[in-house]
Amino acid sequence: METREREARLEELFAAGWTTELFAQFWAAPDLKYIPSIITDDVVGYWPGGRTVRGKAEYVQALEELLTLLPNLRLAVPEHTMSADGEFGFSRWVMHATGAN
């Protein structure tokens, strides 16, 4: 997908709210400029090693740190489904990255 076309699609997806397609498109080539528009102030993230991040600023900072450590990080979403009541989504994702560790 061409860069301008991808950016237009991401803008459209972010405007509509969180979906599996948005998750997959974002992580196919992550760009943190999109994150603040979708993350809420009450977000809580559970990171490896027992780290918990709370709030938009901490969450964005954690993502910045992750992408600094693994600048070529990419996720693919080969499978996803919704719960029967439509309240929860389940995604199987596969991460690819290289880094010092």
PDB file of N, CA and C in Angstrom:
ATOM      1  N   MET A   1       0.856  -1.176   0.000  1.00  0.00           N
ATOM      2  CA  MET A   1       0.000   0.000   0.000  1.00  0.00           C
ATOM      3  C   MET A   1       0.902   1.239   0.000  1.00  0.00           C
ATOM      4  N   GLU A   2       0.623   2.160  -0.869  1.00  0.00           N
ATOM      5  CA  GLU A   2       1.368   3.409  -0.974  1.00  0.00           C
ATOM      6  C   GLU A   2       1.236   4.229   0.320  1.00  0.00           C
ATOM      7  N   THR A   3       2.278   5.004   0.642  1.00  0.00           N
ATOM      8  CA  THR A   3       2.328   5.745   1.906  1.00  0.00           C
ATOM      9  C   THR A   3       1.123   6.657   2.094  1.00  0.00           C
ATOM     10  N   ARG A   4       0.783   7.471   1.108  1.00  0.00           N
ATOM     11  CA  ARG A   4      -0.362   8.387   1.254  1.00  0.00           C
ATOM     12  C   ARG A   4      -1.672   7.630   1.397  1.00  0.00           C
ATOM     13  N   GLU A   5      -1.787   6.549   0.640  1.00  0.00           N
ATOM     14  CA  GLU A   5      -2.994   5.727   0.713  1.00  0.00           C
ATOM     15  C   GLU A   5      -3.105   5.079   2.101  1.00  0.00           C
ATOM     16  N   ARG A   6      -1.985   4.582   2.617  1.00  0.00           N
ATOM     17  CA  ARG A   6      -1.977   3.973   3.955  1.00  0.00           C
ATOM     18  C   ARG A   6      -2.323   5.006   5.018  1.00  0.00           C
ATOM     19  N   GLU A   7      -1.736   6.185   4.942  1.00  0.00           N
ATOM     20  CA  GLU A   7      -2.038   7.242   5.922  1.00  0.00           C
ATOM     21  C   GLU A   7      -3.507   7.627   5.879  1.00  0.00           C
ATOM     22  N   ALA A   8      -4.076   7.738   4.699  1.00  0.00           N
ATOM     23  CA  ALA A   8      -5.498   8.072   4.578  1.00  0.00           C
ATOM     24  C   ALA A   8      -6.357   6.972   5.205  1.00  0.00           C
ATOM     25  N   ARG A   9      -5.974   5.710   4.973  1.00  0.00           N
ATOM     26  CA  ARG A   9      -6.730   4.596   5.541  1.00  0.00           C
ATOM     27  C   ARG A   9      -6.619   4.591   7.066  1.00  0.00           C
ATOM     28  N   LEU A  10      -5.424   4.841   7.586  1.00  0.00           N
ATOM     29  CA  LEU A  10      -5.246   4.901   9.043  1.00  0.00           C
ATOM     30  C   LEU A  10      -6.064   6.035   9.652  1.00  0.00           C
ATOM     31  N   GLU A  11      -6.055   7.197   9.018  1.00  0.00           N
ATOM     32  CA  GLU A  11      -6.851   8.330   9.512  1.00  0.00           C
ATOM     33  C   GLU A  11      -8.326   7.938   9.592  1.00  0.00           C
ATOM     34  N   GLU A  12      -8.808   7.279   8.555  1.00  0.00           N
ATOM     35  CA  GLU A  12     -10.202   6.835   8.506  1.00  0.00           C
ATOM     36  C   GLU A  12     -10.484   5.828   9.628  1.00  0.00           C
ATOM     37  N   LEU A  13      -9.589   4.863   9.810  1.00  0.00           N
ATOM     38  CA  LEU A  13      -9.776   3.853  10.848  1.00  0.00           C
ATOM     39  C   LEU A  13      -9.738   4.466  12.243  1.00  0.00           C
ATOM     40  N   PHE A  14      -8.780   5.359  12.501  1.00  0.00           N
ATOM     41  CA  PHE A  14      -8.692   5.990  13.814  1.00  0.00           C
ATOM     42  C   PHE A  14      -9.925   6.840  14.104  1.00  0.00           C
ATOM     43  N   ALA A  15     -10.471   7.483  13.096  1.00  0.00           N
ATOM     44  CA  ALA A  15     -11.669   8.302  13.291  1.00  0.00           C
ATOM     45  C   ALA A  15     -12.865   7.435  13.689  1.00  0.00           C
ATOM     46  N   ALA A  16     -12.896   6.200  13.201  1.00  0.00           N
ATOM     47  CA  ALA A  16     -14.019   5.308  13.479  1.00  0.00           C
ATOM     48  C   ALA A  16     -13.906   4.617  14.835  1.00  0.00           C
ATOM     49  N   GLY A  17     -12.718   4.596  15.420  1.00  0.00           N
ATOM     50  CA  GLY A  17     -12.529   3.923  16.707  1.00  0.00           C
ATOM     51  C   GLY A  17     -11.821   2.590  16.544  1.00  0.00           C
ATOM     52  N   TRP A  18     -11.554   1.955  17.669  1.00  0.00           N
ATOM     53  CA  TRP A  18     -10.748   0.742  17.677  1.00  0.00           C
ATOM     54  C   TRP A  18     -11.436  -0.419  16.990  1.00  0.00           C
ATOM     55  N   THR A  19     -10.708  -1.079  16.113  1.00  0.00           N
ATOM     56  CA  THR A  19     -11.139  -2.323  15.478  1.00  0.00           C
ATOM     57  C   THR A  19      -9.903  -3.194  15.297  1.00  0.00           C
ATOM     58  N   THR A  20     -10.121  -4.455  14.997  1.00  0.00           N
ATOM     59  CA  THR A  20      -8.995  -5.342  14.712  1.00  0.00           C
ATOM     60  C   THR A  20      -8.251  -4.872  13.473  1.00  0.00           C
ATOM     61  N   GLU A  21      -8.979  -4.373  12.487  1.00  0.00           N
ATOM     62  CA  GLU A  21      -8.315  -3.869  11.280  1.00  0.00           C
ATOM     63  C   GLU A  21      -7.402  -2.689  11.618  1.00  0.00           C
ATOM     64  N   LEU A  22      -7.869  -1.791  12.476  1.00  0.00           N
ATOM     65  CA  LEU A  22      -7.036  -0.667  12.901  1.00  0.00           C
ATOM     66  C   LEU A  22      -5.779  -1.181  13.598  1.00  0.00           C
ATOM     67  N   PHE A  23      -5.933  -2.112  14.533  1.00  0.00           N
ATOM     68  CA  PHE A  23      -4.802  -2.701  15.241  1.00  0.00           C
ATOM     69  C   PHE A  23      -3.799  -3.285  14.251  1.00  0.00           C
ATOM     70  N   ALA A  24      -4.292  -4.077  13.303  1.00  0.00           N
ATOM     71  CA  ALA A  24      -3.418  -4.719  12.318  1.00  0.00           C
ATOM     72  C   ALA A  24      -2.738  -3.697  11.411  1.00  0.00           C
ATOM     73  N   GLN A  25      -3.485  -2.719  10.925  1.00  0.00           N
ATOM     74  CA  GLN A  25      -2.912  -1.697  10.047  1.00  0.00           C
ATOM     75  C   GLN A  25      -1.869  -0.861  10.774  1.00  0.00           C
ATOM     76  N   PHE A  26      -2.165  -0.484  12.022  1.00  0.00           N
ATOM     77  CA  PHE A  26      -1.219   0.317  12.788  1.00  0.00           C
ATOM     78  C   PHE A  26       0.085  -0.446  12.992  1.00  0.00           C
ATOM     79  N   TRP A  27      -0.007  -1.681  13.474  1.00  0.00           N
ATOM     80  CA  TRP A  27       1.192  -2.437  13.815  1.00  0.00           C
ATOM     81  C   TRP A  27       1.921  -3.010  12.606  1.00  0.00           C
ATOM     82  N   ALA A  28       1.333  -2.902  11.420  1.00  0.00           N
ATOM     83  CA  ALA A  28       2.053  -3.313  10.208  1.00  0.00           C
ATOM     84  C   ALA A  28       3.228  -2.373   9.957  1.00  0.00           C
ATOM     85  N   ALA A  29       3.143  -1.149  10.427  1.00  0.00           N
ATOM     86  CA  ALA A  29       4.214  -0.143  10.339  1.00  0.00           C
ATOM     87  C   ALA A  29       3.862   0.957  11.341  1.00  0.00           C
ATOM     88  N   PRO A  30       4.125   0.726  12.637  1.00  0.00           N
ATOM     89  CA  PRO A  30       3.655   1.644  13.684  1.00  0.00           C
ATOM     90  C   PRO A  30       4.192   3.070  13.568  1.00  0.00           C
ATOM     91  N   ASP A  31       3.309   4.018  13.794  1.00  0.00           N
ATOM     92  CA  ASP A  31       3.648   5.438  13.790  1.00  0.00           C
ATOM     93  C   ASP A  31       2.933   6.059  14.985  1.00  0.00           C
ATOM     94  N   LEU A  32       3.705   6.476  15.978  1.00  0.00           N
ATOM     95  CA  LEU A  32       3.122   6.938  17.241  1.00  0.00           C
ATOM     96  C   LEU A  32       2.289   8.209  17.131  1.00  0.00           C
ATOM     97  N   LYS A  33       2.356   8.906  16.025  1.00  0.00           N
ATOM     98  CA  LYS A  33       1.541  10.121  15.903  1.00  0.00           C
ATOM     99  C   LYS A  33       0.050   9.797  15.974  1.00  0.00           C
ATOM    100  N   TYR A  34      -0.324   8.545  15.672  1.00  0.00           N
ATOM    101  CA  TYR A  34      -1.736   8.165  15.705  1.00  0.00           C
ATOM    102  C   TYR A  34      -2.234   7.775  17.088  1.00  0.00           C
ATOM    103  N   ILE A  35      -1.353   7.378  17.963  1.00  0.00           N
ATOM    104  CA  ILE A  35      -1.751   6.822  19.256  1.00  0.00           C
ATOM    105  C   ILE A  35      -2.608   7.756  20.105  1.00  0.00           C
ATOM    106  N   PRO A  36      -2.239   9.009  20.320  1.00  0.00           N
ATOM    107  CA  PRO A  36      -3.058   9.842  21.223  1.00  0.00           C
ATOM    108  C   PRO A  36      -4.522   9.972  20.823  1.00  0.00           C
ATOM    109  N   SER A  37      -4.842   9.799  19.554  1.00  0.00           N
ATOM    110  CA  SER A  37      -6.233   9.962  19.134  1.00  0.00           C
ATOM    111  C   SER A  37      -7.113   8.777  19.528  1.00  0.00           C
ATOM    112  N   ILE A  38      -6.533   7.638  19.849  1.00  0.00           N
ATOM    113  CA  ILE A  38      -7.338   6.459  20.156  1.00  0.00           C
ATOM    114  C   ILE A  38      -7.213   6.008  21.609  1.00  0.00           C
ATOM    115  N   ILE A  39      -6.128   6.387  22.285  1.00  0.00           N
ATOM    116  CA  ILE A  39      -5.912   5.977  23.670  1.00  0.00           C
ATOM    117  C   ILE A  39      -6.662   6.919  24.606  1.00  0.00           C
ATOM    118  N   THR A  40      -7.364   6.338  25.572  1.00  0.00           N
ATOM    119  CA  THR A  40      -8.104   7.148  26.536  1.00  0.00           C
ATOM    120  C   THR A  40      -7.235   7.452  27.755  1.00  0.00           C
ATOM    121  N   ASP A  41      -7.610   8.467  28.492  1.00  0.00           N
ATOM    122  CA  ASP A  41      -6.841   8.863  29.678  1.00  0.00           C
ATOM    123  C   ASP A  41      -6.813   7.782  30.754  1.00  0.00           C
ATOM    124  N   ASP A  42      -7.789   6.888  30.754  1.00  0.00           N
ATOM    125  CA  ASP A  42      -7.837   5.846  31.784  1.00  0.00           C
ATOM    126  C   ASP A  42      -7.235   4.514  31.332  1.00  0.00           C
ATOM    127  N   VAL A  43      -6.458   4.520  30.252  1.00  0.00           N
ATOM    128  CA  VAL A  43      -5.841   3.294  29.752  1.00  0.00           C
ATOM    129  C   VAL A  43      -4.889   2.705  30.797  1.00  0.00           C
ATOM    130  N   VAL A  44      -4.886   1.388  30.873  1.00  0.00           N
ATOM    131  CA  VAL A  44      -3.945   0.660  31.723  1.00  0.00           C
ATOM    132  C   VAL A  44      -3.294  -0.397  30.842  1.00  0.00           C
ATOM    133  N   GLY A  45      -1.975  -0.419  30.833  1.00  0.00           N
ATOM    134  CA  GLY A  45      -1.242  -1.404  30.046  1.00  0.00           C
ATOM    135  C   GLY A  45      -0.378  -2.264  30.935  1.00  0.00           C
ATOM    136  N   TYR A  46      -0.392  -3.559  30.667  1.00  0.00           N
ATOM    137  CA  TYR A  46       0.417  -4.510  31.428  1.00  0.00           C
ATOM    138  C   TYR A  46       1.557  -4.979  30.541  1.00  0.00           C
ATOM    139  N   TRP A  47       2.768  -4.619  30.919  1.00  0.00           N
ATOM    140  CA  TRP A  47       3.951  -4.874  30.119  1.00  0.00           C
ATOM    141  C   TRP A  47       4.754  -6.019  30.703  1.00  0.00           C
ATOM    142  N   PRO A  48       5.579  -6.640  29.881  1.00  0.00           N
ATOM    143  CA  PRO A  48       6.430  -7.723  30.383  1.00  0.00           C
ATOM    144  C   PRO A  48       7.256  -7.271  31.587  1.00  0.00           C
ATOM    145  N   GLY A  49       7.561  -8.209  32.454  1.00  0.00           N
ATOM    146  CA  GLY A  49       8.356  -7.904  33.624  1.00  0.00           C
ATOM    147  C   GLY A  49       7.548  -7.328  34.771  1.00  0.00           C
ATOM    148  N   GLY A  50       6.213  -7.357  34.647  1.00  0.00           N
ATOM    149  CA  GLY A  50       5.368  -6.869  35.722  1.00  0.00           C
ATOM    150  C   GLY A  50       5.136  -5.366  35.735  1.00  0.00           C
ATOM    151  N   ARG A  51       5.558  -4.671  34.710  1.00  0.00           N
ATOM    152  CA  ARG A  51       5.363  -3.218  34.638  1.00  0.00           C
ATOM    153  C   ARG A  51       3.918  -2.892  34.260  1.00  0.00           C
ATOM    154  N   THR A  52       3.326  -1.979  35.000  1.00  0.00           N
ATOM    155  CA  THR A  52       1.984  -1.493  34.686  1.00  0.00           C
ATOM    156  C   THR A  52       2.087  -0.015  34.363  1.00  0.00           C
ATOM    157  N   VAL A  53       1.520   0.397  33.229  1.00  0.00           N
ATOM    158  CA  VAL A  53       1.504   1.812  32.866  1.00  0.00           C
ATOM    159  C   VAL A  53       0.063   2.292  32.920  1.00  0.00           C
ATOM    160  N   ARG A  54      -0.129   3.490  33.436  1.00  0.00           N
ATOM    161  CA  ARG A  54      -1.480   4.046  33.607  1.00  0.00           C
ATOM    162  C   ARG A  54      -1.553   5.435  32.986  1.00  0.00           C
ATOM    163  N   GLY A  55      -2.607   5.648  32.227  1.00  0.00           N
ATOM    164  CA  GLY A  55      -2.833   6.947  31.617  1.00  0.00           C
ATOM    165  C   GLY A  55      -2.177   7.066  30.255  1.00  0.00           C
ATOM    166  N   LYS A  56      -2.707   8.007  29.491  1.00  0.00           N
ATOM    167  CA  LYS A  56      -2.260   8.202  28.114  1.00  0.00           C
ATOM    168  C   LYS A  56      -0.770   8.515  28.019  1.00  0.00           C
ATOM    169  N   ALA A  57      -0.272   9.433  28.849  1.00  0.00           N
ATOM    170  CA  ALA A  57       1.136   9.843  28.760  1.00  0.00           C
ATOM    171  C   ALA A  57       2.080   8.678  29.030  1.00  0.00           C
ATOM    172  N   GLU A  58       1.812   7.896  30.086  1.00  0.00           N
ATOM    173  CA  GLU A  58       2.662   6.744  30.410  1.00  0.00           C
ATOM    174  C   GLU A  58       2.595   5.676  29.337  1.00  0.00           C
ATOM    175  N   TYR A  59       1.402   5.460  28.805  1.00  0.00           N
ATOM    176  CA  TYR A  59       1.214   4.435  27.781  1.00  0.00           C
ATOM    177  C   TYR A  59       1.978   4.809  26.512  1.00  0.00           C
ATOM    178  N   VAL A  60       1.849   6.049  26.084  1.00  0.00           N
ATOM    179  CA  VAL A  60       2.574   6.508  24.886  1.00  0.00           C
ATOM    180  C   VAL A  60       4.079   6.423  25.127  1.00  0.00           C
ATOM    181  N   GLN A  61       4.528   6.801  26.321  1.00  0.00           N
ATOM    182  CA  GLN A  61       5.950   6.718  26.642  1.00  0.00           C
ATOM    183  C   GLN A  61       6.438   5.262  26.562  1.00  0.00           C
ATOM    184  N   ALA A  62       5.644   4.325  27.072  1.00  0.00           N
ATOM    185  CA  ALA A  62       6.024   2.913  27.011  1.00  0.00           C
ATOM    186  C   ALA A  62       6.132   2.431  25.566  1.00  0.00           C
ATOM    187  N   LEU A  63       5.207   2.866  24.724  1.00  0.00           N
ATOM    188  CA  LEU A  63       5.281   2.504  23.300  1.00  0.00           C
ATOM    189  C   LEU A  63       6.501   3.132  22.637  1.00  0.00           C
ATOM    190  N   GLU A  64       6.805   4.376  22.985  1.00  0.00           N
ATOM    191  CA  GLU A  64       7.999   5.029  22.449  1.00  0.00           C
ATOM    192  C   GLU A  64       9.259   4.255  22.834  1.00  0.00           C
ATOM    193  N   GLU A  65       9.323   3.831  24.093  1.00  0.00           N
ATOM    194  CA  GLU A  65      10.469   3.052  24.559  1.00  0.00           C
ATOM    195  C   GLU A  65      10.574   1.724  23.808  1.00  0.00           C
ATOM    196  N   LEU A  66       9.451   1.062  23.625  1.00  0.00           N
ATOM    197  CA  LEU A  66       9.423  -0.207  22.909  1.00  0.00           C
ATOM    198  C   LEU A  66       9.929  -0.035  21.477  1.00  0.00           C
ATOM    199  N   LEU A  67       9.424   0.987  20.790  1.00  0.00           N
ATOM    200  CA  LEU A  67       9.817   1.198  19.394  1.00  0.00           C
ATOM    201  C   LEU A  67      11.244   1.736  19.267  1.00  0.00           C
ATOM    202  N   THR A  68      11.773   2.322  20.324  1.00  0.00           N
ATOM    203  CA  THR A  68      13.175   2.719  20.326  1.00  0.00           C
ATOM    204  C   THR A  68      14.060   1.473  20.439  1.00  0.00           C
ATOM    205  N   LEU A  69      13.662   0.547  21.304  1.00  0.00           N
ATOM    206  CA  LEU A  69      14.403  -0.704  21.461  1.00  0.00           C
ATOM    207  C   LEU A  69      14.292  -1.603  20.236  1.00  0.00           C
ATOM    208  N   LEU A  70      13.126  -1.597  19.622  1.00  0.00           N
ATOM    209  CA  LEU A  70      12.845  -2.466  18.475  1.00  0.00           C
ATOM    210  C   LEU A  70      12.266  -1.630  17.325  1.00  0.00           C
ATOM    211  N   PRO A  71      13.097  -0.835  16.667  1.00  0.00           N
ATOM    212  CA  PRO A  71      12.583   0.113  15.678  1.00  0.00           C
ATOM    213  C   PRO A  71      11.907  -0.533  14.470  1.00  0.00           C
ATOM    214  N   ASN A  72      12.195  -1.782  14.211  1.00  0.00           N
ATOM    215  CA  ASN A  72      11.546  -2.437  13.070  1.00  0.00           C
ATOM    216  C   ASN A  72      10.431  -3.380  13.516  1.00  0.00           C
ATOM    217  N   LEU A  73       9.903  -3.184  14.716  1.00  0.00           N
ATOM    218  CA  LEU A  73       8.824  -4.015  15.243  1.00  0.00           C
ATOM    219  C   LEU A  73       7.611  -3.958  14.325  1.00  0.00           C
ATOM    220  N   ARG A  74       7.095  -5.132  14.030  1.00  0.00           N
ATOM    221  CA  ARG A  74       5.876  -5.248  13.222  1.00  0.00           C
ATOM    222  C   ARG A  74       5.039  -6.373  13.796  1.00  0.00           C
ATOM    223  N   LEU A  75       3.731  -6.199  13.780  1.00  0.00           N
ATOM    224  CA  LEU A  75       2.820  -7.257  14.193  1.00  0.00           C
ATOM    225  C   LEU A  75       1.944  -7.624  13.006  1.00  0.00           C
ATOM    226  N   ALA A  76       1.663  -8.897  12.887  1.00  0.00           N
ATOM    227  CA  ALA A  76       0.689  -9.383  11.913  1.00  0.00           C
ATOM    228  C   ALA A  76      -0.457  -9.990  12.709  1.00  0.00           C
ATOM    229  N   VAL A  77      -1.656  -9.913  12.179  1.00  0.00           N
ATOM    230  CA  VAL A  77      -2.842 -10.459  12.847  1.00  0.00           C
ATOM    231  C   VAL A  77      -3.440 -11.524  11.927  1.00  0.00           C
ATOM    232  N   PRO A  78      -2.964 -12.773  12.064  1.00  0.00           N
ATOM    233  CA  PRO A  78      -3.462 -13.817  11.173  1.00  0.00           C
ATOM    234  C   PRO A  78      -4.874 -14.304  11.493  1.00  0.00           C
ATOM    235  N   GLU A  79      -5.328 -14.080  12.748  1.00  0.00           N
ATOM    236  CA  GLU A  79      -6.673 -14.521  13.124  1.00  0.00           C
ATOM    237  C   GLU A  79      -7.289 -13.560  14.127  1.00  0.00           C
ATOM    238  N   HIS A  80      -8.590 -13.401  14.045  1.00  0.00           N
ATOM    239  CA  HIS A  80      -9.321 -12.625  15.051  1.00  0.00           C
ATOM    240  C   HIS A  80     -10.789 -13.010  15.005  1.00  0.00           C
ATOM    241  N   THR A  81     -11.460 -12.808  16.125  1.00  0.00           N
ATOM    242  CA  THR A  81     -12.886 -13.102  16.223  1.00  0.00           C
ATOM    243  C   THR A  81     -13.483 -12.269  17.346  1.00  0.00           C
ATOM    244  N   MET A  82     -14.785 -12.159  17.353  1.00  0.00           N
ATOM    245  CA  MET A  82     -15.494 -11.450  18.417  1.00  0.00           C
ATOM    246  C   MET A  82     -16.218 -12.479  19.282  1.00  0.00           C
ATOM    247  N   SER A  83     -16.428 -12.120  20.548  1.00  0.00           N
ATOM    248  CA  SER A  83     -17.209 -12.980  21.430  1.00  0.00           C
ATOM    249  C   SER A  83     -18.651 -13.007  20.929  1.00  0.00           C
ATOM    250  N   ALA A  84     -19.389 -13.998  21.383  1.00  0.00           N
ATOM    251  CA  ALA A  84     -20.777 -14.162  20.933  1.00  0.00           C
ATOM    252  C   ALA A  84     -21.624 -12.927  21.203  1.00  0.00           C
ATOM    253  N   ASP A  85     -21.357 -12.223  22.309  1.00  0.00           N
ATOM    254  CA  ASP A  85     -22.153 -11.039  22.624  1.00  0.00           C
ATOM    255  C   ASP A  85     -21.595  -9.772  21.979  1.00  0.00           C
ATOM    256  N   GLY A  86     -20.465  -9.880  21.276  1.00  0.00           N
ATOM    257  CA  GLY A  86     -19.881  -8.733  20.586  1.00  0.00           C
ATOM    258  C   GLY A  86     -19.136  -7.764  21.480  1.00  0.00           C
ATOM    259  N   GLU A  87     -18.994  -8.102  22.759  1.00  0.00           N
ATOM    260  CA  GLU A  87     -18.349  -7.185  23.694  1.00  0.00           C
ATOM    261  C   GLU A  87     -16.827  -7.291  23.674  1.00  0.00           C
ATOM    262  N   PHE A  88     -16.307  -8.478  23.385  1.00  0.00           N
ATOM    263  CA  PHE A  88     -14.869  -8.694  23.435  1.00  0.00           C
ATOM    264  C   PHE A  88     -14.356  -9.202  22.107  1.00  0.00           C
ATOM    265  N   GLY A  89     -13.152  -8.763  21.779  1.00  0.00           N
ATOM    266  CA  GLY A  89     -12.486  -9.255  20.581  1.00  0.00           C
ATOM    267  C   GLY A  89     -11.265 -10.063  20.974  1.00  0.00           C
ATOM    268  N   PHE A  90     -10.974 -11.069  20.197  1.00  0.00           N
ATOM    269  CA  PHE A  90      -9.815 -11.917  20.431  1.00  0.00           C
ATOM    270  C   PHE A  90      -8.949 -11.888  19.184  1.00  0.00           C
ATOM    271  N   SER A  91      -7.687 -11.578  19.361  1.00  0.00           N
ATOM    272  CA  SER A  91      -6.763 -11.515  18.223  1.00  0.00           C
ATOM    273  C   SER A  91      -5.538 -12.362  18.511  1.00  0.00           C
ATOM    274  N   ARG A  92      -5.126 -13.117  17.524  1.00  0.00           N
ATOM    275  CA  ARG A  92      -3.832 -13.793  17.591  1.00  0.00           C
ATOM    276  C   ARG A  92      -2.897 -12.958  16.757  1.00  0.00           C
ATOM    277  N   TRP A  93      -1.846 -12.468  17.385  1.00  0.00           N
ATOM    278  CA  TRP A  93      -0.892 -11.644  16.643  1.00  0.00           C
ATOM    279  C   TRP A  93       0.481 -12.262  16.742  1.00  0.00           C
ATOM    280  N   VAL A  94       1.285 -11.993  15.734  1.00  0.00           N
ATOM    281  CA  VAL A  94       2.651 -12.487  15.651  1.00  0.00           C
ATOM    282  C   VAL A  94       3.561 -11.286  15.497  1.00  0.00           C
ATOM    283  N   MET A  95       4.545 -11.181  16.395  1.00  0.00           N
ATOM    284  CA  MET A  95       5.469 -10.038  16.361  1.00  0.00           C
ATOM    285  C   MET A  95       6.770 -10.450  15.690  1.00  0.00           C
ATOM    286  N   HIS A  96       7.298  -9.524  14.895  1.00  0.00           N
ATOM    287  CA  HIS A  96       8.603  -9.689  14.280  1.00  0.00           C
ATOM    288  C   HIS A  96       9.415  -8.431  14.617  1.00  0.00           C
ATOM    289  N   ALA A  97      10.640  -8.633  15.089  1.00  0.00           N
ATOM    290  CA  ALA A  97      11.503  -7.499  15.405  1.00  0.00           C
ATOM    291  C   ALA A  97      12.934  -7.989  15.617  1.00  0.00           C
ATOM    292  N   THR A  98      13.866  -7.093  15.488  1.00  0.00           N
ATOM    293  CA  THR A  98      15.239  -7.379  15.854  1.00  0.00           C
ATOM    294  C   THR A  98      15.690  -6.268  16.773  1.00  0.00           C
ATOM    295  N   GLY A  99      16.597  -6.605  17.654  1.00  0.00           N
ATOM    296  CA  GLY A  99      17.122  -5.612  18.593  1.00  0.00           C
ATOM    297  C   GLY A  99      18.375  -6.142  19.258  1.00  0.00           C
ATOM    298  N   ALA A 100      18.955  -5.352  20.112  1.00  0.00           N
ATOM    299  CA  ALA A 100      20.195  -5.728  20.777  1.00  0.00           C
ATOM    300  C   ALA A 100      20.019  -6.959  21.658  1.00  0.00           C
ATOM    301  N   ASN A 101      18.842  -7.131  22.230  1.00  0.00           N
ATOM    302  CA  ASN A 101      18.602  -8.274  23.120  1.00  0.00           C
ATOM    303  C   ASN A 101      17.629  -9.259  22.521  1.00  0.00           C
TER     304      ASN A 101
END
